[in-house]
């Protein structure tokens, strides 16, 4: 079917999908785009007027006014496509309008009745019912907006990136914001809920047990070269809310972890070269009861694995690598959000395991039900959530100088020359409490 031969809602799904595929922007792989479009068209097949609105909007590039195009809102607000989760209005805006879009850059038009931010039961995914706004604090002369997803053309060695078109993970860039002054370090004890979290989700799981004692150490930091830990794990006392991890050779202690003085008999020349560029490194700051911020002091970017930043960018946990530029100061962990997530996942795993046990015993629950939870996650997958999966919520990983993922020759952080793993003790303490109230089996070993 040619682009000019525009289909209608009465045509076969295949014809409609083919036509809409012709208008995609190319930021996603063809496989992902096709699955996302097929999923949407099938959902709209019973709502012919909305399907026609979508076809009109996409095939005319928004030249003609179009109605809301809605799908059912999920429990966590995100849509799963081809094994990836993202906010639905962002997914389709990326597909048909802005391939490098960050979720915080979307603002709905006034006449959109079911915009994502309105928290209705249905969500409008019409890309032409949203406008793109530049992230606050970024001047027009900056390279790219904060959180913009851009594929780096070259790695630091000048070697072209080996990004595959089918790669799901992307590097999300976080340049410094000149317009926003750094927050003072003497912040209040408790911070408001995570940015971007709705009041409904906050009220559901907002309480953090106050009976717990503050851990003696707020975090412990392990340093690795490739897949080998080098030196002892460094523990940061709760009396030192700010700790610097740098490449110098001074003795470590208190609020400073110096990687330069650590020796490794298996160190290669490439690792040695990379270590020379760590320089002033990073500053990790614990705010409130356990939120964590990172300031990049090095002359080179650092690369972070952060479930909090994944969620803020509308990605599934572990679905992105975050490139934090020199001088950038950014939040990488939110204790309340982590607490809600571990409660939800533990409850889901427990309910799924119970449902699975009932199914084995012959008491099969009704279609689409997993003990009263949303059927978005398969029963076997939910039952497969173990303690180690929940522990990952309490861990940050960060590489110096070199990135990883499909934009780089290195596919895993364990292939980078120098990186750290940060265990957040307050979060692990809360996880311990959650597991005491909702014990779950651990079917999977930690990788």
Short mmCIF file of C-alpha atoms in Angstrom, two decimals, residues 56-429:
data_model
loop_
_atom_site.label_atom_id
_atom_site.label_comp_id
_atom_site.label_asym_id
_atom_site.label_seq_id
_atom_site.Cartn_x
_atom_site.Cartn_y
_atom_site.Cartn_z
CA UNK A 56 -5.60 11.28 10.11
CA UNK A 57 -3.17 12.78 12.63
CA UNK A 58 -0.22 10.60 11.58
CA UNK A 59 -0.71 10.59 7.81
CA UNK A 60 -1.21 14.36 7.64
CA UNK A 61 1.58 15.13 10.16
CA UNK A 62 -0.95 16.88 12.38
CA UNK A 63 -2.13 19.25 9.63
CA UNK A 64 -5.79 18.47 10.41
CA UNK A 65 -7.38 18.67 13.89
CA UNK A 66 -7.85 15.24 15.47
CA UNK A 67 -9.61 13.82 18.53
CA UNK A 68 -8.07 12.07 21.53
CA UNK A 69 -6.74 8.58 20.81
CA UNK A 70 -7.04 6.66 24.07
CA UNK A 71 -5.88 3.43 25.66
CA UNK A 72 -6.51 2.10 29.18
CA UNK A 73 -4.14 3.44 31.85
CA UNK A 74 -2.15 0.68 33.57
CA UNK A 75 -1.54 0.50 37.33
CA UNK A 76 1.94 2.05 37.15
CA UNK A 77 1.05 4.23 34.17
CA UNK A 78 3.49 2.47 31.87
CA UNK A 79 3.00 0.35 28.76
CA UNK A 80 5.01 -2.76 27.94
CA UNK A 81 6.08 -3.26 24.33
CA UNK A 82 8.55 -5.91 23.16
CA UNK A 83 9.84 -6.47 26.68
CA UNK A 84 10.33 -2.75 27.40
CA UNK A 85 8.23 -0.49 29.58
CA UNK A 86 7.62 3.18 28.98
CA UNK A 87 4.98 5.87 29.31
CA UNK A 88 2.55 5.35 26.39
CA UNK A 89 2.28 8.98 25.24
CA UNK A 90 6.10 9.18 25.20
CA UNK A 91 6.49 5.92 23.24
CA UNK A 92 4.20 7.09 20.43
CA UNK A 93 5.49 10.67 20.42
CA UNK A 94 9.00 9.24 19.92
CA UNK A 95 7.80 6.94 17.16
CA UNK A 96 6.03 9.55 15.07
CA UNK A 97 7.46 12.95 16.05
CA UNK A 98 10.61 13.25 18.17
CA UNK A 99 12.89 10.17 18.28
CA UNK A 100 15.19 11.82 20.88
CA UNK A 101 12.35 12.88 23.20
CA UNK A 102 12.71 12.80 27.01
CA UNK A 103 9.49 12.21 28.96
CA UNK A 104 9.77 15.45 30.93
CA UNK A 105 9.68 17.45 27.69
CA UNK A 106 6.04 16.72 26.86
CA UNK A 107 3.19 19.11 27.60
CA UNK A 108 -0.35 18.39 26.47
CA UNK A 109 -2.36 20.85 24.40
CA UNK A 110 -5.31 22.54 26.13
CA UNK A 111 -8.01 20.71 24.21
CA UNK A 112 -6.68 17.21 25.06
CA UNK A 113 -9.21 15.68 27.47
CA UNK A 114 -7.30 12.51 28.37
CA UNK A 115 -3.70 13.73 28.55
CA UNK A 116 -1.33 11.54 30.58
CA UNK A 117 -0.88 14.22 33.27
CA UNK A 118 -4.64 14.50 33.86
CA UNK A 119 -4.56 11.05 35.55
CA UNK A 120 -7.75 9.82 33.84
CA UNK A 121 -8.54 6.10 33.51
CA UNK A 122 -7.75 6.43 29.80
CA UNK A 123 -4.60 7.99 28.35
CA UNK A 124 -4.42 9.94 25.11
CA UNK A 125 -1.53 8.79 22.92
CA UNK A 126 -2.21 11.08 19.97
CA UNK A 127 1.29 12.55 19.34
CA UNK A 128 -0.27 15.74 18.01
CA UNK A 129 -2.05 16.37 21.32
CA UNK A 130 1.35 17.05 22.94
CA UNK A 131 3.94 19.76 22.47
CA UNK A 132 7.64 19.48 23.14
CA UNK A 133 9.09 21.90 25.67
CA UNK A 134 12.77 22.33 26.50
CA UNK A 135 13.68 21.00 29.94
CA UNK A 136 13.91 23.80 32.54
CA UNK A 137 17.35 25.17 33.33
CA UNK A 138 18.86 24.49 29.91
CA UNK A 139 19.96 27.39 27.78
CA UNK A 140 19.63 27.36 23.98
CA UNK A 141 23.39 27.13 23.57
CA UNK A 142 23.63 23.85 25.52
CA UNK A 143 24.43 20.79 23.47
CA UNK A 144 21.23 18.98 24.32
CA UNK A 145 18.36 19.17 26.84
CA UNK A 146 18.78 17.46 30.20
CA UNK A 147 17.92 13.80 29.90
CA UNK A 148 17.95 13.84 26.09
CA UNK A 149 18.51 10.44 24.55
CA UNK A 150 21.28 10.72 21.99
CA UNK A 151 23.53 8.06 20.54
CA UNK A 152 27.18 9.10 20.92
CA UNK A 153 28.85 8.92 17.53
CA UNK A 154 32.31 8.25 18.92
CA UNK A 155 33.71 6.68 22.04
CA UNK A 156 36.62 8.33 23.86
CA UNK A 157 39.18 6.35 21.85
CA UNK A 158 37.71 7.87 18.69
CA UNK A 159 36.36 4.45 17.79
CA UNK A 160 32.92 4.52 16.21
CA UNK A 161 30.12 3.21 18.41
CA UNK A 162 28.98 -0.34 17.78
CA UNK A 163 25.30 0.30 18.42
CA UNK A 164 23.02 -2.32 16.92
CA UNK A 165 19.70 -1.24 15.49
CA UNK A 166 17.96 -3.86 17.62
CA UNK A 167 19.59 -2.66 20.86
CA UNK A 168 16.96 -1.77 23.44
CA UNK A 169 19.22 0.03 25.91
CA UNK A 170 20.10 3.63 25.22
CA UNK A 171 22.48 6.16 26.69
CA UNK A 172 20.54 9.02 28.30
CA UNK A 173 22.60 12.17 28.61
CA UNK A 174 22.54 14.51 31.62
CA UNK A 175 24.55 17.67 30.88
CA UNK A 176 25.10 20.31 33.57
CA UNK A 177 22.37 22.91 34.02
CA UNK A 178 23.83 26.40 34.25
CA UNK A 179 20.60 28.11 35.25
CA UNK A 180 19.97 26.08 38.40
CA UNK A 181 22.17 26.84 41.41
CA UNK A 182 23.43 23.82 43.38
CA UNK A 183 21.32 23.05 46.40
CA UNK A 184 22.89 23.76 49.79
CA UNK A 185 24.15 20.69 51.60
CA UNK A 186 22.27 21.41 54.85
CA UNK A 187 18.93 20.17 53.54
CA UNK A 188 15.90 19.33 55.73
CA UNK A 189 15.69 15.86 57.23
CA UNK A 190 12.76 14.74 55.14
CA UNK A 191 12.28 15.53 51.46
CA UNK A 192 8.98 15.66 49.59
CA UNK A 193 8.00 12.63 47.47
CA UNK A 194 9.93 11.83 44.30
CA UNK A 195 9.54 14.29 41.45
CA UNK A 196 7.05 13.10 38.89
CA UNK A 197 5.30 10.70 41.27
CA UNK A 198 1.56 11.19 41.43
CA UNK A 199 -0.18 11.97 44.69
CA UNK A 200 -2.20 8.78 44.32
CA UNK A 201 0.85 6.54 44.09
CA UNK A 202 2.56 8.46 46.88
CA UNK A 203 -0.30 8.04 49.31
CA UNK A 204 -0.44 4.30 48.65
CA UNK A 205 3.09 3.54 49.74
CA UNK A 206 4.43 6.72 51.33
CA UNK A 207 5.04 5.61 54.89
CA UNK A 208 8.59 4.63 55.79
CA UNK A 209 8.96 2.92 59.15
CA UNK A 210 10.25 5.43 61.66
CA UNK A 211 11.11 2.81 64.26
CA UNK A 212 14.27 1.76 62.43
CA UNK A 213 17.57 3.00 63.73
CA UNK A 214 19.78 4.97 61.34
CA UNK A 215 22.47 2.62 60.02
CA UNK A 216 26.04 3.26 61.19
CA UNK A 217 27.15 3.58 57.55
CA UNK A 218 24.89 5.14 54.91
CA UNK A 219 26.62 3.35 52.02
CA UNK A 220 29.45 0.99 51.14
CA UNK A 221 31.46 1.36 47.91
CA UNK A 222 33.24 -1.47 46.12
CA UNK A 223 35.75 -0.64 43.36
CA UNK A 224 36.12 -2.91 40.32
CA UNK A 225 38.41 -3.18 37.30
CA UNK A 226 36.54 -5.14 34.64
CA UNK A 227 34.90 -7.99 36.63
CA UNK A 228 37.42 -8.06 39.51
CA UNK A 229 37.00 -6.20 42.80
CA UNK A 230 40.15 -4.31 43.74
CA UNK A 231 40.86 -3.40 47.36
CA UNK A 232 38.54 -3.53 50.35
CA UNK A 233 34.94 -2.29 50.32
CA UNK A 234 34.87 1.31 51.58
CA UNK A 235 32.17 2.12 54.14
CA UNK A 236 30.92 5.69 54.53
CA UNK A 237 29.75 6.67 58.05
CA UNK A 238 26.32 8.27 58.40
CA UNK A 239 28.16 11.20 60.01
CA UNK A 240 29.66 11.94 56.54
CA UNK A 241 26.69 12.64 54.23
CA UNK A 242 29.04 13.71 51.41
CA UNK A 243 31.77 11.37 50.16
CA UNK A 244 34.27 11.94 47.34
CA UNK A 245 35.50 9.07 45.17
CA UNK A 246 38.55 10.21 43.19
CA UNK A 247 41.61 8.90 41.35
CA UNK A 248 44.27 10.32 43.66
CA UNK A 249 46.78 8.44 45.82
CA UNK A 250 46.06 9.97 49.23
CA UNK A 251 45.05 7.56 52.02
CA UNK A 252 41.32 6.83 52.04
CA UNK A 253 39.23 7.56 55.10
CA UNK A 254 36.07 9.18 56.39
CA UNK A 255 34.59 11.18 53.53
CA UNK A 256 37.11 10.30 50.81
CA UNK A 257 37.79 7.10 48.87
CA UNK A 258 41.00 7.40 46.79
CA UNK A 259 41.20 4.84 43.99
CA UNK A 260 44.68 5.88 42.84
CA UNK A 261 46.43 4.08 45.70
CA UNK A 262 44.78 0.69 45.03
CA UNK A 263 47.02 -1.91 43.37
CA UNK A 264 46.01 -4.80 41.10
CA UNK A 265 48.52 -7.33 39.74
CA UNK A 266 46.21 -8.06 36.80
CA UNK A 267 45.88 -4.39 35.77
CA UNK A 268 46.26 -3.86 32.00
CA UNK A 269 47.65 -0.86 30.17
CA UNK A 270 44.14 0.11 29.03
CA UNK A 271 42.88 0.11 32.64
CA UNK A 272 45.91 2.14 33.73
CA UNK A 273 45.18 4.73 31.03
CA UNK A 274 41.53 5.00 32.01
CA UNK A 275 42.41 5.38 35.71
CA UNK A 276 44.56 8.41 34.89
CA UNK A 277 41.41 10.21 33.74
CA UNK A 278 39.32 9.64 36.90
CA UNK A 279 40.88 12.79 38.38
CA UNK A 280 38.61 14.55 40.87
CA UNK A 281 36.02 11.81 40.35
CA UNK A 282 32.55 12.19 41.81
CA UNK A 283 30.87 13.42 44.95
CA UNK A 284 28.04 11.29 46.38
CA UNK A 285 25.64 13.05 48.70
CA UNK A 286 23.07 11.45 51.00
CA UNK A 287 20.12 13.78 51.54
CA UNK A 288 17.23 13.45 53.96
CA UNK A 289 16.70 9.89 55.09
CA UNK A 290 18.41 8.27 52.13
CA UNK A 291 18.05 10.05 48.77
CA UNK A 292 21.31 10.18 46.82
CA UNK A 293 22.69 12.90 44.52
CA UNK A 294 25.81 12.77 42.36
CA UNK A 295 28.08 15.63 41.35
CA UNK A 296 30.60 14.89 38.57
CA UNK A 297 33.88 16.61 39.51
CA UNK A 298 35.97 14.81 36.87
CA UNK A 299 36.91 16.28 33.48
CA UNK A 300 35.29 13.20 31.94
CA UNK A 301 31.70 11.98 32.12
CA UNK A 302 30.63 9.17 34.43
CA UNK A 303 28.07 6.53 33.44
CA UNK A 304 25.41 5.46 35.92
CA UNK A 305 22.96 2.60 36.27
CA UNK A 306 20.07 4.04 38.27
CA UNK A 307 16.52 2.68 38.46
CA UNK A 308 15.35 6.10 39.67
CA UNK A 309 16.72 7.84 36.54
CA UNK A 310 15.31 5.04 34.36
CA UNK A 311 11.84 5.73 35.74
CA UNK A 312 12.25 9.49 35.39
CA UNK A 313 13.18 8.97 31.73
CA UNK A 314 10.16 6.73 31.17
CA UNK A 315 12.28 3.59 30.75
CA UNK A 316 11.96 0.17 32.35
CA UNK A 317 14.40 -0.51 35.22
CA UNK A 318 17.83 -1.43 33.88
CA UNK A 319 16.83 -0.31 30.38
CA UNK A 320 19.24 2.63 30.07
CA UNK A 321 22.71 3.92 30.92
CA UNK A 322 22.88 7.51 32.15
CA UNK A 323 25.81 9.67 31.05
CA UNK A 324 26.46 12.39 33.64
CA UNK A 325 28.61 15.18 32.29
CA UNK A 326 31.37 17.10 34.11
CA UNK A 327 29.92 19.66 36.59
CA UNK A 328 26.45 18.07 36.44
CA UNK A 329 24.64 17.63 39.77
CA UNK A 330 21.81 15.14 39.63
CA UNK A 331 19.58 12.99 41.81
CA UNK A 332 20.18 9.27 41.20
CA UNK A 333 18.22 7.57 43.98
CA UNK A 334 14.93 8.25 45.77
CA UNK A 335 14.34 6.31 48.98
CA UNK A 336 10.54 6.65 49.03
CA UNK A 337 10.21 5.53 45.42
CA UNK A 338 12.52 2.57 46.11
CA UNK A 339 10.50 1.64 49.21
CA UNK A 340 7.22 1.73 47.24
CA UNK A 341 8.77 -0.34 44.47
CA UNK A 342 10.11 -3.03 46.80
CA UNK A 343 6.75 -3.24 48.61
CA UNK A 344 4.89 -3.57 45.32
CA UNK A 345 7.30 -6.14 43.87
CA UNK A 346 7.35 -8.21 47.06
CA UNK A 347 3.54 -8.17 47.23
CA UNK A 348 3.33 -9.08 43.54
CA UNK A 349 5.80 -11.96 43.92
CA UNK A 350 4.01 -13.27 46.99
CA UNK A 351 0.59 -13.10 45.34
CA UNK A 352 1.90 -14.72 42.15
CA UNK A 353 3.59 -17.53 44.06
CA UNK A 354 0.32 -18.17 45.93
CA UNK A 355 -1.64 -18.14 42.67
CA UNK A 356 0.87 -20.51 41.09
CA UNK A 357 0.61 -22.87 44.06
CA UNK A 358 -3.18 -22.74 43.79
CA UNK A 359 -2.96 -23.48 40.05
CA UNK A 360 -0.73 -26.50 40.71
CA UNK A 361 -3.24 -27.68 43.30
CA UNK A 362 -6.00 -27.39 40.73
CA UNK A 363 -7.59 -24.16 42.02
CA UNK A 364 -6.98 -22.08 38.90
CA UNK A 365 -8.02 -18.41 39.37
CA UNK A 366 -10.11 -16.57 36.81
CA UNK A 367 -8.62 -15.33 33.51
CA UNK A 368 -6.31 -12.34 33.83
CA UNK A 369 -6.07 -12.56 37.59
CA UNK A 370 -2.91 -13.06 39.59
CA UNK A 371 -4.24 -12.88 43.11
CA UNK A 372 -5.88 -9.52 42.50
CA UNK A 373 -2.86 -7.82 40.92
CA UNK A 374 -2.63 -6.38 37.43
CA UNK A 375 -2.12 -9.11 34.79
CA UNK A 376 0.54 -6.95 33.06
CA UNK A 377 3.23 -9.26 34.45
CA UNK A 378 2.96 -12.97 33.65
CA UNK A 379 2.31 -15.31 36.55
CA UNK A 380 5.57 -17.19 36.11
CA UNK A 381 7.59 -13.96 35.78
CA UNK A 382 6.05 -12.50 38.93
CA UNK A 383 6.67 -15.73 40.84
CA UNK A 384 10.28 -15.54 39.62
CA UNK A 385 10.99 -12.28 41.49
CA UNK A 386 13.53 -13.13 44.16
CA UNK A 387 15.36 -11.38 46.97
CA UNK A 388 18.26 -10.53 44.67
CA UNK A 389 15.92 -8.72 42.27
CA UNK A 390 14.77 -6.56 45.18
CA UNK A 391 18.35 -6.00 46.38
CA UNK A 392 19.19 -4.51 42.97
CA UNK A 393 16.78 -1.68 43.76
CA UNK A 394 19.15 -0.65 46.58
CA UNK A 395 22.34 -0.60 44.49
CA UNK A 396 23.87 2.02 42.18
CA UNK A 397 26.61 1.25 39.66
CA UNK A 398 28.86 3.87 38.10
CA UNK A 399 31.75 3.67 35.62
CA UNK A 400 34.45 6.30 35.17
CA UNK A 401 35.56 7.63 31.76
CA UNK A 402 34.19 4.71 29.71
CA UNK A 403 30.55 3.95 28.97
CA UNK A 404 28.83 0.67 28.15
CA UNK A 405 25.73 -0.53 26.31
CA UNK A 406 24.89 -0.57 22.58
CA UNK A 407 26.42 2.90 22.07
CA UNK A 408 29.84 1.54 23.06
CA UNK A 409 32.08 -1.45 22.34
CA UNK A 410 31.45 -2.65 25.91
CA UNK A 411 28.06 -4.29 26.46
CA UNK A 412 28.23 -4.59 30.26
CA UNK A 413 29.62 -2.46 33.08
CA UNK A 414 31.83 -5.46 33.92
CA UNK A 415 33.70 -4.77 30.67
CA UNK A 416 34.57 -1.20 31.68
CA UNK A 417 38.08 -0.52 33.03
CA UNK A 418 37.14 1.16 36.33
CA UNK A 419 33.78 1.29 38.06
CA UNK A 420 32.14 1.30 41.48
CA UNK A 421 29.14 -0.41 43.04
CA UNK A 422 27.35 1.52 45.80
CA UNK A 423 25.19 -0.37 48.32
CA UNK A 424 22.71 1.94 50.05
CA UNK A 425 22.30 0.75 53.62
CA UNK A 426 19.08 2.56 54.56
CA UNK A 427 17.35 1.10 51.50
CA UNK A 428 18.70 -2.38 52.33
CA UNK A 429 17.45 -1.91 55.89
#
